[in-house]
Coordinates of C-alpha atoms in Angstrom, one line a residue:
X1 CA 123.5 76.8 80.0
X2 CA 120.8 75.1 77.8
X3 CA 119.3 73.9 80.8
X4 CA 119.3 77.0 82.5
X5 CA 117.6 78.9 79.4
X6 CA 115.0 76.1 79.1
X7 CA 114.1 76.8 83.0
X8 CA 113.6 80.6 81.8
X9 CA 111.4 79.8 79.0
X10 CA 109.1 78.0 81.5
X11 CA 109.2 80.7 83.8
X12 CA 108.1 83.2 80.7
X13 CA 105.4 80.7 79.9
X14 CA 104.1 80.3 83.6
X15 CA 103.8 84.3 84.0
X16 CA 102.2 84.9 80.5
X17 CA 100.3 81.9 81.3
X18 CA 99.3 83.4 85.2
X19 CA 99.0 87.5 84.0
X20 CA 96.0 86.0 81.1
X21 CA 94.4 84.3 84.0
X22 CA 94.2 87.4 86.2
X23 CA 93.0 89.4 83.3
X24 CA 90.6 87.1 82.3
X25 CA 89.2 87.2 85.9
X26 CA 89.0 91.2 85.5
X27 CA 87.3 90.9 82.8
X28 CA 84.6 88.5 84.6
X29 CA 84.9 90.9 87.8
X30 CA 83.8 94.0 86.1
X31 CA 80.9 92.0 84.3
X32 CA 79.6 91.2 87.6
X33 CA 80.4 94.6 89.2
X34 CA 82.3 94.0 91.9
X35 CA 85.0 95.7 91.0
X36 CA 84.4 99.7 91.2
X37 CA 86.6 103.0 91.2
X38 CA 89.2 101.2 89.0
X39 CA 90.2 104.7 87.8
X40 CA 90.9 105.8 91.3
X41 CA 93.0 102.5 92.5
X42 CA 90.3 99.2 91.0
X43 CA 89.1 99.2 94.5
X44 CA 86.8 95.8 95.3
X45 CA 84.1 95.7 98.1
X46 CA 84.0 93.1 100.7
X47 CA 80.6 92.3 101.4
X48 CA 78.9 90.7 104.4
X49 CA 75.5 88.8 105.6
X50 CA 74.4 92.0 107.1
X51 CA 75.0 93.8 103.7
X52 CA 72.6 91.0 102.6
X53 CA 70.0 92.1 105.4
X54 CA 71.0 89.2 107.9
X55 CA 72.5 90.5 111.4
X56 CA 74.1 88.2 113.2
X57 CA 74.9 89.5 116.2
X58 CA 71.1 90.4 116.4
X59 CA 70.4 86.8 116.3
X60 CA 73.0 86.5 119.2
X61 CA 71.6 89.1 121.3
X62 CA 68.1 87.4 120.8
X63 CA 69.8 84.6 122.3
X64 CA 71.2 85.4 125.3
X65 CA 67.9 87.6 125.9
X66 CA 65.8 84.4 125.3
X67 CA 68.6 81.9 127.7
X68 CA 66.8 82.9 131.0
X69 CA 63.2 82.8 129.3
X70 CA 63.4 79.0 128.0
X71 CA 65.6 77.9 131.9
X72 CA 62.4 79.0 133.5
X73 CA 60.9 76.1 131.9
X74 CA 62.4 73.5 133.4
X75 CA 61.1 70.8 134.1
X76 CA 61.8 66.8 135.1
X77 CA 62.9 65.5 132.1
X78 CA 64.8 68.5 130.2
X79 CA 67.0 71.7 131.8
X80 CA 65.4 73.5 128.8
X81 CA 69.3 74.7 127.6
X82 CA 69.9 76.5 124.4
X83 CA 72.7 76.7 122.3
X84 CA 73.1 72.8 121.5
X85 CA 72.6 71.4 118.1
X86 CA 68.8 69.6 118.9
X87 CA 67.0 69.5 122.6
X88 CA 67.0 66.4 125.0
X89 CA 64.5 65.3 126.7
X90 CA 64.5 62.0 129.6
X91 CA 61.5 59.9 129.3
X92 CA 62.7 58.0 132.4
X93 CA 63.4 61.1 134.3
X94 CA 59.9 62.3 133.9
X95 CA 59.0 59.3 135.3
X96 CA 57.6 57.2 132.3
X97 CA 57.5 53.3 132.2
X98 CA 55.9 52.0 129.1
X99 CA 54.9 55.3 127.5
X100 CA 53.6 56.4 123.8
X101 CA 54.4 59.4 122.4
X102 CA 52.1 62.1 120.9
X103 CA 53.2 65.3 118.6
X104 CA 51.5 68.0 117.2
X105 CA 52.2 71.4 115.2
X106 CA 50.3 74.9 114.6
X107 CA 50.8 78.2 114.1
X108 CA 48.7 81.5 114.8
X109 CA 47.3 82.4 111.5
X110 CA 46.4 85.7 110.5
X111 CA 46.3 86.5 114.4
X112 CA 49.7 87.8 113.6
X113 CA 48.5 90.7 111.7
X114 CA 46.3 92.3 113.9
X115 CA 49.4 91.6 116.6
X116 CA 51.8 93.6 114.1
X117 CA 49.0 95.8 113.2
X118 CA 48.6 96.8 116.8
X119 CA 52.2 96.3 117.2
X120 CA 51.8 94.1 120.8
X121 CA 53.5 90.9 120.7
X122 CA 53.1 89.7 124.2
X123 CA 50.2 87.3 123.8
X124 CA 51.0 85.3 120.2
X125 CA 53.8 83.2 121.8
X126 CA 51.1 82.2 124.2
X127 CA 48.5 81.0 121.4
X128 CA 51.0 79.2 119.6
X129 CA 52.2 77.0 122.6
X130 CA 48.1 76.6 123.2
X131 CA 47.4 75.3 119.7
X132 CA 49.8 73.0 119.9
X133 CA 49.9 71.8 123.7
X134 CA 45.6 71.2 123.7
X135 CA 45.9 69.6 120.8
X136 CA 48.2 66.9 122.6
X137 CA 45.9 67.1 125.9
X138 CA 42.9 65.3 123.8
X139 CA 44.7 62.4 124.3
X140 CA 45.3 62.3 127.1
X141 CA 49.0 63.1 126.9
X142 CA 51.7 65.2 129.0
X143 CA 53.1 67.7 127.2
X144 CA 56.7 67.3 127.7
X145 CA 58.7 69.8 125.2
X146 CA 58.4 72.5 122.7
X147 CA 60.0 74.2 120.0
X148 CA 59.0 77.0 118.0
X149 CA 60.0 78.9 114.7
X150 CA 60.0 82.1 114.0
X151 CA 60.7 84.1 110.8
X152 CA 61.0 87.7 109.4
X153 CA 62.4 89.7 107.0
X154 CA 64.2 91.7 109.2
X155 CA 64.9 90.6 112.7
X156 CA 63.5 92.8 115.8
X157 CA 65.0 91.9 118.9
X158 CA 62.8 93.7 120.9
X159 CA 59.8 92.2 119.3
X160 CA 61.0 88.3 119.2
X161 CA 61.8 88.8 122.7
X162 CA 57.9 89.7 123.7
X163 CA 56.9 86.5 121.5
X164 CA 59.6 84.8 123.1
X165 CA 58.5 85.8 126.5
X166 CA 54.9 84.8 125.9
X167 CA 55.7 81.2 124.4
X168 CA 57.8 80.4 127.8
X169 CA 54.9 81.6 129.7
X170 CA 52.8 79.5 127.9
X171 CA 55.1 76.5 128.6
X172 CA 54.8 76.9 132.2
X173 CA 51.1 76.7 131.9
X174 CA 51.1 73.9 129.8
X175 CA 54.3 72.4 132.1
X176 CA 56.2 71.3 128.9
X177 CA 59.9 73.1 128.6
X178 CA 60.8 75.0 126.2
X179 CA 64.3 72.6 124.7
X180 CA 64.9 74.8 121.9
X181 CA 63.9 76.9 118.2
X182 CA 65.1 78.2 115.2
X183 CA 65.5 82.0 114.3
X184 CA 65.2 83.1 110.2
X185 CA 66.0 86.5 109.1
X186 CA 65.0 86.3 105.6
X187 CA 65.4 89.3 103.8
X188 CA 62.9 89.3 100.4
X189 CA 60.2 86.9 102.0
X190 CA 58.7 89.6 104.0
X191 CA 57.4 93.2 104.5
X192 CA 58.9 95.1 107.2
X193 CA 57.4 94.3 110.3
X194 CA 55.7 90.8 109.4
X195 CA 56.1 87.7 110.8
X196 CA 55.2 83.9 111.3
X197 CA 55.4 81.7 114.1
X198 CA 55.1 77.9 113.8
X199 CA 55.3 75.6 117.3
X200 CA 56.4 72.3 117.4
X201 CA 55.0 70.4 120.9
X202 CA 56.0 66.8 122.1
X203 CA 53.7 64.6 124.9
X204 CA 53.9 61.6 126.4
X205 CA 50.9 59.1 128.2
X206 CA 51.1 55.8 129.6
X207 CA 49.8 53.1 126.8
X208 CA 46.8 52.0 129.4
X209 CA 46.1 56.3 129.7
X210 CA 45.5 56.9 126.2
X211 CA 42.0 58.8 125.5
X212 CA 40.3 57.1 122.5
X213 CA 36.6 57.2 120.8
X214 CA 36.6 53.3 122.4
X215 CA 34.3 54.5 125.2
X216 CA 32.1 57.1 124.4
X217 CA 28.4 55.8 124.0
X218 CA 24.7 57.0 123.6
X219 CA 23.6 58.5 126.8
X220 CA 27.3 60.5 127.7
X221 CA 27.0 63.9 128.6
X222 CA 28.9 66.7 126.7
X223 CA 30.5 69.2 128.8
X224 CA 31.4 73.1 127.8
X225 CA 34.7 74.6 129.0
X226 CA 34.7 78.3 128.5
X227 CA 37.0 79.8 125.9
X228 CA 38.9 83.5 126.7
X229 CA 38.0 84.8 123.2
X230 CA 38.1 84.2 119.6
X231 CA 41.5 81.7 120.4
X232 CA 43.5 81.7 117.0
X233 CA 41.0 80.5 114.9
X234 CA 38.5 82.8 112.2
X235 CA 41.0 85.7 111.9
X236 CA 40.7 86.1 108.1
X237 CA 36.6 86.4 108.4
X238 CA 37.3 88.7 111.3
X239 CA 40.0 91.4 109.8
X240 CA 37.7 91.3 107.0
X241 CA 34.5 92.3 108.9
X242 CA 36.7 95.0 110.7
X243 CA 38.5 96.4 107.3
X244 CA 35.0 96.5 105.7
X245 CA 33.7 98.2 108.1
X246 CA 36.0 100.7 109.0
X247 CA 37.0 100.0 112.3
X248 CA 40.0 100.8 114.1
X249 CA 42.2 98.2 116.2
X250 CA 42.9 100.8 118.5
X251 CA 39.5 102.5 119.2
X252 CA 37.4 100.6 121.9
X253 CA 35.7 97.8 121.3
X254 CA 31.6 98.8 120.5
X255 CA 30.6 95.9 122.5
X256 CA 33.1 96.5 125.7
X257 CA 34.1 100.1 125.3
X258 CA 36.3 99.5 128.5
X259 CA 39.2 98.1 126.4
X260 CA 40.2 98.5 122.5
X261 CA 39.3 96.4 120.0
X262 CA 42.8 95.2 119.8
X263 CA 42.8 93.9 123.4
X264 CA 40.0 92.0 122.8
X265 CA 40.9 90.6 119.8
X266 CA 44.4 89.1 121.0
X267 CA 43.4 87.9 124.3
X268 CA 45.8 84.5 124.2
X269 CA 44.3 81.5 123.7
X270 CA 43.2 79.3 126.8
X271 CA 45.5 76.5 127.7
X272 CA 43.4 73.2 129.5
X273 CA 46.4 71.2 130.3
X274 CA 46.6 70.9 134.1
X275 CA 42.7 71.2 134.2
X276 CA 42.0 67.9 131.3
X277 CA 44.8 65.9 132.9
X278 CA 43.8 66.1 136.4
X279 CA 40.0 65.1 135.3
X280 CA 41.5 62.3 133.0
X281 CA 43.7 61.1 136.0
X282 CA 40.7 61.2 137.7
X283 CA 39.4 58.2 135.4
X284 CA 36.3 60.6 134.7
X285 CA 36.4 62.0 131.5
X286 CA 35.7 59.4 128.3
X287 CA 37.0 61.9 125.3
X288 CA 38.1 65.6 124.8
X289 CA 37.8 67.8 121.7
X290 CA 39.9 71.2 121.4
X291 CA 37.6 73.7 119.5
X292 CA 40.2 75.4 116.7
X293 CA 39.1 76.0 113.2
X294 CA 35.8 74.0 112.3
X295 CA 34.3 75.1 115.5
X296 CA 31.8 73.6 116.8
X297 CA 30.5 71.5 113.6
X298 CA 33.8 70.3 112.4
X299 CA 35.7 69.2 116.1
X300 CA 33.6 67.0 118.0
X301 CA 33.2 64.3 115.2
X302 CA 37.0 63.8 115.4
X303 CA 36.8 61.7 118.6
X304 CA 33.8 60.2 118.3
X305 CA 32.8 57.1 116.9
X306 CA 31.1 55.8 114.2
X307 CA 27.2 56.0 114.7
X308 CA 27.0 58.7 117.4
X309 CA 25.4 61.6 116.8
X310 CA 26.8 64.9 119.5
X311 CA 23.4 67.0 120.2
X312 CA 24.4 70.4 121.3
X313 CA 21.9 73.0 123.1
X314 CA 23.3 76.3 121.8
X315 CA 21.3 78.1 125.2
X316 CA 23.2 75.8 127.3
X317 CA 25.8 78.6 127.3
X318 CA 26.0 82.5 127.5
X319 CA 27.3 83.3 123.8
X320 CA 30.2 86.3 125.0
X321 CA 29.3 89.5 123.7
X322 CA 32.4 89.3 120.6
X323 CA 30.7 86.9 119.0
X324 CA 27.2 88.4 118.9
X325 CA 28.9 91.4 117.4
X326 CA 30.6 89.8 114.8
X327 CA 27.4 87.5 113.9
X328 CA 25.6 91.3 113.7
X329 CA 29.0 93.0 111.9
X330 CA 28.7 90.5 109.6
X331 CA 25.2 89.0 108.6
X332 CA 26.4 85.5 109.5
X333 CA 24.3 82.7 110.0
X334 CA 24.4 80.7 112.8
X335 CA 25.7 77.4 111.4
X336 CA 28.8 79.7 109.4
X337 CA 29.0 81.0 112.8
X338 CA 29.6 77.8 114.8
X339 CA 31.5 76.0 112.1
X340 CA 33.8 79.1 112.1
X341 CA 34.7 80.2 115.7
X342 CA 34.5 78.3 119.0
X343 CA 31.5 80.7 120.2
X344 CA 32.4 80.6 123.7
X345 CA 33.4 77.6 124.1
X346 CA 37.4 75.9 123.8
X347 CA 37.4 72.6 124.6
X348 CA 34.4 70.1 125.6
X349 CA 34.5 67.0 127.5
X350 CA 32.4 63.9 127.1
X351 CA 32.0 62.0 130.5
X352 CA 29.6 59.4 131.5
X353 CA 26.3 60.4 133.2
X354 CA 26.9 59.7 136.7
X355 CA 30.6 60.8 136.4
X356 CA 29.2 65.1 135.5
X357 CA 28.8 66.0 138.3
X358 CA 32.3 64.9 139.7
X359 CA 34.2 65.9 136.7
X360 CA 32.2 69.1 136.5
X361 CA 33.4 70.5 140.2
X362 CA 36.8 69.0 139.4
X363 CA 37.0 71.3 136.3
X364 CA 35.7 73.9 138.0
X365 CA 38.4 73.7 140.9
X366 CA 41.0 73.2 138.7
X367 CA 39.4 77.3 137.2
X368 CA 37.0 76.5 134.4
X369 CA 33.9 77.5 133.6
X370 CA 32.1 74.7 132.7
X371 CA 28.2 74.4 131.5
X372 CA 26.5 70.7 130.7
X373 CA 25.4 71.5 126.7
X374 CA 24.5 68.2 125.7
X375 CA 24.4 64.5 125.1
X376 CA 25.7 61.7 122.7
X377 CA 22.9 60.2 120.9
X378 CA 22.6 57.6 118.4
X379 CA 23.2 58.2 115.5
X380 CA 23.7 56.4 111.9
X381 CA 27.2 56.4 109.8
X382 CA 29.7 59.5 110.4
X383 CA 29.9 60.7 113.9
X384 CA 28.4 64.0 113.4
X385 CA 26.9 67.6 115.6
X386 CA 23.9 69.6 115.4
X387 CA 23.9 73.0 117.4
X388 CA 20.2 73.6 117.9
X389 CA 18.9 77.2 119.1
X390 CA 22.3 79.2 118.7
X391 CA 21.3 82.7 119.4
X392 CA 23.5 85.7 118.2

């Protein structure tokens, strides 16, 4: 009997003891506020991501529209399948022996707002796998697969798809598959509607292929390949010569009233893979420089050496009517000009004199336009440019 009564004090104790933690845990509930209506029943919310601004099963619908977009990349090396933790990729399949490996990463820039602005997202994908991918190409390497990043604060499938869409296009012309990416809805980072895209690209060359400053000299010519527009590069100067002056995205473009400003604007960024490789293979190009931001000042001295001096003739080229008008829109000088934009002109070449000709119809077969705008010179400490007679 005294044992039985000392079992029912404990079991007093243990209920007192469990009834002061619940009401203790009220007590912190209603502090917080999850705990509403306690006059009609204490009812508590369940909340969920989506309550947060995070949909999941848009992220999944995104996914299964994007599986047949990244398969049509495949290539010898990767089956460009989604849904694994990280992408694969077989050097040895792809037919490397005693390879290096090149990376590189880029984004769009402020592109992106005149692509949200105009709301047409069918090109961007296709400038971020460009950045990236000619980036590698100056090497001399293969791009051989890409990822990409994309965030928002609120997810649009319909939208990621068209980026999505344009970055596996881009892929195929750059030949690299597409082995994977990563989707953020972040809810509180940014506006409705906005953005940013960030690409991830990884290449390959054989150790003997590797492009290097090693063989550039005095005397090499300096070759032109013709950009499709403004690439991704100056868009902060440019939305803030448009915004100044009043002009609409939409309304045609004063200097090609055929198409709106808009059209012009986004044109995707050329991609010179197969071109530059199948001139490098070729054994006739010597160095490559991809024009981005720094233009034409900033670029060349990258891959040049020491004590070389790139002389470029700025009428070696017809300078495209966008960049006349925004030199004009603008006031802009022609040295902020070319250390700015590309002006025309997305990639050069530097090739040995009696090689131009060669690499120039090879270029031009492989669809470039291609213009001889200069020569190395001499010159004394950094390897530096000058742009004589650019016209706007």
């Amino acid at each position: 009997m005294q044992q039985y009564s000392r079992s029912i004090s404990h079991v007093d104790m243990l209920r007192s003891f469990r009834e002061e933690q619940f009401f203790q845990l009220l007590r912190i509930a209603e502090r917080l506020s999850l705990i509403r209506n306690c006059s009609s029943g204490g009812v508590i919310n369940s909340y969920t991501y989506k309550d947060a601004g995070v949909d999941i099963h848009a992220g999944d619908r995104l996914v299964d529209a994007i599986k047949p977009l990244a398969a049509s990349t495949r290539r010898p090396g990767a089956d460009a399948a989604l849904g694994g933790f990280s992408g694969l990729f077989d050097l040895r399949a792809a037919g490397y022996q005693d390879p290096l490996l090149l990376a590189a990463t880029d984004g769009v820039g402020t592109k992106l707002t005149v692509a949200i602005t105009a709301n047409c997202h069918d090109y961007v994908g296709i400038d971020l796998v460009a950045m990236c991918v000619n980036d590698l190409v100056v090497q001399g390497a293969e791009p051989l697969l890409f990822l990409d990043y994309y965030a928002a604060g609120k997810l649009s499938v319909d939208a990621a798809t068209a980026i999505v869409t344009g970055i596996a296009a881009g892929c195929r012309l750059a030949g690299c598959a597409l082995i994977g990416g990563e989707t953020a809805e972040m809810p509180g980072m940014y506006r409705d509607g906005d953005y940013d895209l960030a690409g991830f690209a990884v290449g390959a060359v054989e150790r003997n292929g590797l492009l290097d400053s090693s063989a550039i000299a005095p005397g090499d010519v300096i070759l032109g390949l013709a950009s499709s527009g403004l690439h991704a590069n100056g868009f902060s100067l440019v939305r803030r010569l448009i915004d100044d002056g009043g002009h609409d995205y939409r309304a045609p473009a004063p200097f090609s009233p055929d198409v709106s400003l808009a059209e012009v604007l986004l044109r995707p960024t050329r991609i010179y893979v197969a071109s530059c490789l199948a001139v490098h293979r070729a054994g006739l190009i010597k160095g490559l420089s991809h024009i981005t931001g720094g233009g034409l000042i900033e670029n060349p001295p990258r891959v040049l050496p020491n004590d070389t001096l790139a002389r470029i003739n700025g009428k070696a080229w017809p300078m495209p009517p966008l960049f006349k008008w925004l030199a004009q829109l603008g006031g802009i000088d022609a040295l902020e000009m070319a250390r700015t934009f590309n002006c025309g002109l997305g990639m050069i070449a530097i090739v040995a004199p009696e090689d131009a000709t060669a690499a120039t119809k090879l270029f031009q077969a492989r669809g470039e336009t291609v213009w001889p705008i200069g020569v190395i010179e001499m010159g004394g400490g950094p390897a530096r440019v000058e742009v004589s007679s650019l016209e706007f």
